């Protein structure tokens, strides 16, 4: 379970003269195994909030509790271990252009010091899972957007995370590719039991895949509930 408790994030302007409360006293609970959506327009504070889950953002105030452990109280080395449990995918994929598909997926394992044989045992089924086995030797520039995102998804799963954070992962994709990418995420949720947190400004995305959502605006949660409840016509 992930609990964000009374999260505040205050940013200073570059000149230090003004401040912005990007997230204002937000508390949410995300259950194991669910697909949870954070919906809102650009600038609402979605990324800032969700990046607290792996402390990519350290909140100005509040607590981040993952599986009963308060991440804001961990040492740097303990935090590194916990971060392995949390994978992340991005709008612009963040792949390394000089590495093949295979080597992009292998990267987190290389960084963790995993042996070449173990890396191959891990990467081969991941490429299978995301349907890229035949493209393993290609470079990112040779792939479509949907294929690039599949590389990003496989890479995010390399360390066997229990949670996957998706930051506008379908926003650069056409509607058809979005639907197939969401189908892949649903399969990962069902088959691997990975909890998924989807940040998106696209209502269609949360309608297609999320069970529960919050809607954010100006740093606050303005709606919360099941997708059916939030979009029920009055
Ligand atoms: P969203 O993900 O909903 O688009 P963000 O969390 O990215 O929103 O941003 C919320 C607000 O915080 C925006 O006004 C944005 O400009 C500001 N912001 C985000 N990151 C930073 C930062 N590192 N420094 C200063 N301001 C930031
Ligand atoms: P070896 O043990 O023969 O040296 P490795 O498994 O260490 O082979 O892989 C060496 C390189 O070969 C990797 O870094 C990767 O670039 C490439 N490679 C390995 N397996 C595959 C695969 N299934 N598909 C594409 N490239 C692969």
Short mmCIF file of C-alpha atoms and ligand atoms in Angstrom, two decimals:
data_model
loop_
_atom_site.label_atom_id
_atom_site.label_comp_id
_atom_site.label_asym_id
_atom_site.label_seq_id
_atom_site.Cartn_x
_atom_site.Cartn_y
_atom_site.Cartn_z
CA UNK A 1 0.00 0.00 0.00
CA UNK A 2 1.12 3.53 -0.78
CA UNK A 3 0.03 6.34 1.51
CA UNK A 4 0.75 9.96 0.73
CA UNK A 5 -0.11 11.93 3.84
CA UNK A 6 -0.61 15.69 3.90
CA UNK A 7 1.84 16.31 1.07
CA UNK A 8 2.93 19.88 0.41
CA UNK A 9 5.39 20.90 -2.26
CA UNK A 10 6.59 24.47 -2.36
CA UNK A 11 8.87 25.65 -5.15
CA UNK A 12 10.91 28.83 -5.07
CA UNK A 13 11.18 30.93 -8.21
CA UNK A 14 14.71 31.04 -9.70
CA UNK A 15 15.30 34.48 -8.16
CA UNK A 16 14.10 33.16 -4.79
CA UNK A 17 11.62 36.03 -4.41
CA UNK A 18 8.34 34.17 -4.82
CA UNK A 19 7.10 30.70 -3.97
CA UNK A 20 4.55 28.38 -5.55
CA UNK A 21 2.59 25.72 -3.69
CA UNK A 22 2.51 23.08 -6.46
CA UNK A 23 0.84 20.54 -4.13
CA UNK A 24 -1.29 21.65 -1.20
CA UNK A 25 -2.03 19.22 1.61
CA UNK A 26 -2.89 16.20 -0.55
CA UNK A 27 -3.52 12.81 1.05
CA UNK A 28 -4.18 9.70 -1.03
CA UNK A 29 -4.02 5.95 -0.49
CA UNK A 30 -3.25 3.54 -3.32
CA UNK A 31 -3.98 -0.14 -2.72
CA UNK A 32 -1.79 -3.04 -3.81
CA UNK A 33 -2.68 -4.34 -7.25
CA UNK A 34 -4.88 -1.47 -8.37
CA UNK A 35 -4.63 0.82 -11.37
CA UNK A 36 -4.92 4.29 -9.89
CA UNK A 37 -5.29 7.44 -11.98
CA UNK A 38 -4.19 11.00 -11.28
CA UNK A 39 -6.04 13.21 -13.77
CA UNK A 40 -5.77 16.95 -14.30
CA UNK A 41 -4.62 19.54 -16.77
CA UNK A 42 -1.01 20.55 -17.29
CA UNK A 43 0.47 22.28 -14.24
CA UNK A 44 -2.09 20.86 -11.80
CA UNK A 45 0.63 19.23 -9.69
CA UNK A 46 0.20 15.61 -10.81
CA UNK A 47 3.87 14.83 -11.52
CA UNK A 48 5.03 16.64 -8.43
CA UNK A 49 2.66 14.57 -6.30
CA UNK A 50 3.33 11.20 -7.90
CA UNK A 51 7.10 11.70 -7.93
CA UNK A 52 6.89 11.79 -4.15
CA UNK A 53 6.11 8.06 -4.28
CA UNK A 54 9.75 7.30 -5.15
CA UNK A 55 11.04 10.55 -3.65
CA UNK A 56 12.16 11.79 -7.05
CA UNK A 57 10.55 14.80 -5.44
CA UNK A 58 11.11 15.17 -1.74
CA UNK A 59 7.97 16.85 -0.41
CA UNK A 60 8.36 20.09 1.51
CA UNK A 61 5.99 18.65 4.12
CA UNK A 62 4.18 15.36 4.62
CA UNK A 63 4.89 11.65 4.74
CA UNK A 64 5.32 9.01 2.04
CA UNK A 65 4.57 5.56 3.37
CA UNK A 66 5.19 2.54 1.13
CA UNK A 67 4.42 -0.88 2.62
CA UNK A 68 4.44 0.64 6.10
CA UNK A 69 7.84 2.31 5.68
CA UNK A 70 8.11 6.10 5.78
CA UNK A 71 10.44 6.89 2.88
CA UNK A 72 11.10 10.42 4.11
CA UNK A 73 12.91 8.89 7.10
CA UNK A 74 15.20 6.46 5.24
CA UNK A 75 18.93 6.81 4.69
CA UNK A 76 20.21 7.21 1.13
CA UNK A 77 21.18 3.53 0.84
CA UNK A 78 17.86 2.28 2.25
CA UNK A 79 16.06 4.57 -0.16
CA UNK A 80 18.01 3.18 -3.11
CA UNK A 81 16.79 -0.32 -2.21
CA UNK A 82 13.16 0.80 -1.91
CA UNK A 83 13.37 2.63 -5.25
CA UNK A 84 14.06 -0.68 -6.99
CA UNK A 85 10.50 -1.64 -6.11
CA UNK A 86 9.16 1.36 -8.05
CA UNK A 87 9.54 1.48 -11.85
CA UNK A 88 8.74 4.53 -13.93
CA UNK A 89 7.77 5.27 -17.55
CA UNK A 90 7.69 8.66 -19.25
CA UNK A 91 5.99 10.61 -22.03
CA UNK A 92 9.19 10.92 -24.08
CA UNK A 93 10.37 7.38 -23.22
CA UNK A 94 13.84 8.51 -21.99
CA UNK A 95 15.68 5.77 -23.90
CA UNK A 96 19.42 5.90 -24.62
CA UNK A 97 19.79 6.37 -28.37
CA UNK A 98 23.25 4.77 -28.52
CA UNK A 99 21.99 1.51 -27.00
CA UNK A 100 19.95 -1.23 -28.63
CA UNK A 101 16.52 -2.22 -27.38
CA UNK A 102 18.10 -5.14 -25.53
CA UNK A 103 20.74 -2.94 -23.91
CA UNK A 104 18.23 -0.27 -22.89
CA UNK A 105 16.21 -2.89 -21.03
CA UNK A 106 19.40 -4.36 -19.55
CA UNK A 107 20.62 -1.00 -18.26
CA UNK A 108 18.99 -1.00 -14.79
CA UNK A 109 20.32 -4.52 -14.23
CA UNK A 110 23.83 -3.52 -15.31
CA UNK A 111 23.68 -0.60 -12.90
CA UNK A 112 22.62 -2.99 -10.14
CA UNK A 113 25.69 -5.14 -10.87
CA UNK A 114 23.76 -8.17 -12.17
CA UNK A 115 25.85 -10.73 -14.13
CA UNK A 116 25.54 -10.98 -17.92
CA UNK A 117 23.92 -14.40 -17.75
CA UNK A 118 21.34 -13.29 -15.20
CA UNK A 119 20.71 -10.17 -17.30
CA UNK A 120 19.97 -12.33 -20.34
CA UNK A 121 17.62 -14.56 -18.28
CA UNK A 122 15.76 -11.44 -17.23
CA UNK A 123 15.72 -9.39 -20.43
CA UNK A 124 14.70 -12.18 -22.83
CA UNK A 125 11.27 -12.85 -21.22
CA UNK A 126 10.69 -9.10 -20.72
CA UNK A 127 11.16 -8.50 -24.46
CA UNK A 128 8.77 -11.38 -25.05
CA UNK A 129 6.21 -9.86 -22.67
CA UNK A 130 6.21 -6.51 -24.47
CA UNK A 131 6.38 -8.07 -27.94
CA UNK A 132 9.80 -6.79 -28.98
CA UNK A 133 11.81 -9.98 -29.29
CA UNK A 134 12.34 -9.47 -33.02
CA UNK A 135 13.46 -5.87 -32.47
CA UNK A 136 16.04 -6.59 -29.76
CA UNK A 137 19.00 -5.50 -31.87
CA UNK A 138 17.43 -2.30 -33.20
CA UNK A 139 18.16 1.20 -31.93
CA UNK A 140 15.43 3.52 -30.59
CA UNK A 141 15.53 5.68 -33.75
CA UNK A 142 14.44 2.62 -35.76
CA UNK A 143 11.27 2.12 -33.68
CA UNK A 144 7.75 3.58 -33.73
CA UNK A 145 6.53 5.57 -30.72
CA UNK A 146 4.52 2.63 -29.41
CA UNK A 147 7.54 0.35 -29.71
CA UNK A 148 9.72 2.87 -27.88
CA UNK A 149 7.24 2.99 -25.05
CA UNK A 150 7.29 -0.82 -24.90
CA UNK A 151 11.05 -0.62 -24.42
CA UNK A 152 10.44 1.89 -21.62
CA UNK A 153 7.93 -0.46 -20.02
CA UNK A 154 10.27 -3.46 -20.23
CA UNK A 155 13.12 -1.40 -18.76
CA UNK A 156 10.87 -0.22 -15.91
CA UNK A 157 10.08 -3.86 -15.08
CA UNK A 158 13.70 -5.05 -15.11
CA UNK A 159 14.16 -4.81 -11.36
CA UNK A 160 10.87 -6.63 -10.58
CA UNK A 161 9.08 -3.59 -9.19
CA UNK A 162 5.82 -3.92 -7.27
CA UNK A 163 4.73 -0.45 -8.41
CA UNK A 164 4.88 1.20 -11.83
CA UNK A 165 4.54 4.99 -12.11
CA UNK A 166 3.39 6.14 -15.55
CA UNK A 167 3.92 9.86 -16.22
CA UNK A 168 1.86 10.77 -19.32
CA UNK A 169 3.18 7.57 -20.92
CA UNK A 170 0.59 7.62 -23.70
CA UNK A 171 0.47 11.37 -24.32
CA UNK A 172 2.85 11.26 -27.29
CA UNK A 173 1.05 8.31 -28.91
CA UNK A 174 -1.85 8.20 -31.37
CA UNK A 175 -5.20 6.86 -30.10
CA UNK A 176 -4.72 3.37 -31.53
CA UNK A 177 -1.23 3.00 -30.05
CA UNK A 178 -2.52 4.42 -26.78
CA UNK A 179 -5.14 1.68 -26.60
CA UNK A 180 -2.61 -1.09 -27.26
CA UNK A 181 -0.17 0.39 -24.74
CA UNK A 182 -2.94 0.52 -22.12
CA UNK A 183 -3.80 -3.11 -22.92
CA UNK A 184 -0.17 -4.02 -22.23
CA UNK A 185 -0.24 -2.15 -18.91
CA UNK A 186 -3.46 -3.94 -17.96
CA UNK A 187 -1.82 -7.28 -18.75
CA UNK A 188 1.19 -6.36 -16.60
CA UNK A 189 -1.16 -5.39 -13.77
CA UNK A 190 -3.11 -8.66 -14.01
CA UNK A 191 -0.29 -11.10 -14.72
CA UNK A 192 2.51 -9.65 -12.61
CA UNK A 193 0.29 -8.05 -9.96
CA UNK A 194 2.08 -4.72 -10.36
CA UNK A 195 0.29 -1.71 -8.88
CA UNK A 196 0.07 1.03 -11.52
CA UNK A 197 -0.21 4.78 -10.92
CA UNK A 198 -1.18 6.63 -14.10
CA UNK A 199 -0.59 10.37 -14.41
CA UNK A 200 -2.52 11.76 -17.35
CA UNK A 201 -4.37 14.78 -18.68
CA UNK A 202 -6.38 12.46 -20.96
CA UNK A 203 -9.82 11.57 -19.64
CA UNK A 204 -10.04 8.72 -22.15
CA UNK A 205 -6.99 7.09 -20.61
CA UNK A 206 -8.40 6.94 -17.08
CA UNK A 207 -11.75 5.78 -18.47
CA UNK A 208 -10.06 2.93 -20.31
CA UNK A 209 -7.84 1.62 -17.58
CA UNK A 210 -8.28 3.07 -14.08
CA UNK A 211 -10.33 1.74 -11.21
CA UNK A 212 -10.05 4.69 -8.84
CA UNK A 213 -8.88 8.21 -9.64
CA UNK A 214 -8.23 11.60 -8.14
CA UNK A 215 -8.66 14.77 -10.16
CA UNK A 216 -6.17 17.54 -9.38
CA UNK A 217 -6.40 21.26 -10.01
CA UNK A 218 -4.05 23.99 -8.78
CA UNK A 219 -2.27 21.59 -6.43
CA UNK A 220 -5.40 20.23 -4.81
CA UNK A 221 -7.54 17.12 -5.16
CA UNK A 222 -10.94 18.32 -6.37
CA UNK A 223 -12.55 14.93 -7.06
CA UNK A 224 -11.90 11.43 -5.81
CA UNK A 225 -13.55 8.05 -6.33
CA UNK A 226 -14.18 5.25 -8.77
CA UNK A 227 -14.11 6.18 -12.45
CA UNK A 228 -17.84 5.44 -12.58
CA UNK A 229 -18.57 7.78 -9.68
CA UNK A 230 -16.43 10.64 -10.95
CA UNK A 231 -17.82 10.53 -14.50
CA UNK A 232 -21.43 9.72 -13.61
CA UNK A 233 -23.72 12.07 -15.45
CA UNK A 234 -25.74 14.20 -13.04
P1 LIG B 1 1.46 18.44 -13.88
O1 LIG B 1 2.20 17.15 -13.71
O2 LIG B 1 0.04 18.35 -13.40
O3 LIG B 1 1.56 19.02 -15.25
P2 LIG B 1 3.59 19.56 -12.28
O4 LIG B 1 3.60 18.78 -11.02
O5 LIG B 1 4.59 19.21 -13.32
O6 LIG B 1 2.12 19.51 -12.89
O7 LIG B 1 3.76 21.10 -11.96
C1 LIG B 1 2.96 21.76 -10.99
C2 LIG B 1 3.44 23.20 -10.89
O8 LIG B 1 4.72 23.23 -10.29
C3 LIG B 1 3.57 23.90 -12.23
O9 LIG B 1 3.17 25.24 -12.05
C4 LIG B 1 5.04 23.80 -12.53
O10 LIG B 1 5.46 24.88 -13.32
C5 LIG B 1 5.66 23.85 -11.13
N1 LIG B 1 6.91 23.09 -11.04
C6 LIG B 1 7.07 21.76 -11.29
N2 LIG B 1 8.33 21.37 -11.07
C7 LIG B 1 9.00 22.47 -10.65
C8 LIG B 1 10.36 22.72 -10.24
N3 LIG B 1 11.27 21.74 -10.21
N4 LIG B 1 10.68 23.98 -9.87
C9 LIG B 1 9.77 24.96 -9.88
N5 LIG B 1 8.49 24.80 -10.24
C10 LIG B 1 8.10 23.58 -10.62
P1 LIG B 2 27.81 -13.33 -24.33
O1 LIG B 2 27.64 -14.11 -23.07
O2 LIG B 2 27.81 -14.20 -25.58
O3 LIG B 2 28.87 -12.30 -24.32
P2 LIG B 2 25.71 -11.56 -23.54
O4 LIG B 2 24.42 -12.14 -23.10
O5 LIG B 2 26.62 -11.05 -22.51
O6 LIG B 2 26.41 -12.56 -24.54
O7 LIG B 2 25.34 -10.39 -24.54
C1 LIG B 2 26.30 -9.61 -25.16
C2 LIG B 2 25.57 -8.57 -25.95
O8 LIG B 2 24.80 -9.20 -26.98
C3 LIG B 2 24.55 -7.80 -25.11
O9 LIG B 2 25.07 -6.67 -24.47
C4 LIG B 2 23.51 -7.44 -26.13
O10 LIG B 2 23.90 -6.28 -26.81
C5 LIG B 2 23.54 -8.57 -27.10
N1 LIG B 2 22.47 -9.56 -26.85
C6 LIG B 2 22.46 -10.59 -26.00
N2 LIG B 2 21.31 -11.27 -26.04
C7 LIG B 2 20.56 -10.67 -26.97
C8 LIG B 2 19.24 -10.89 -27.48
N3 LIG B 2 18.43 -11.88 -27.07
N4 LIG B 2 18.81 -10.04 -28.42
C9 LIG B 2 19.57 -9.04 -28.86
N5 LIG B 2 20.81 -8.76 -28.40
C10 LIG B 2 21.30 -9.57 -27.48
#
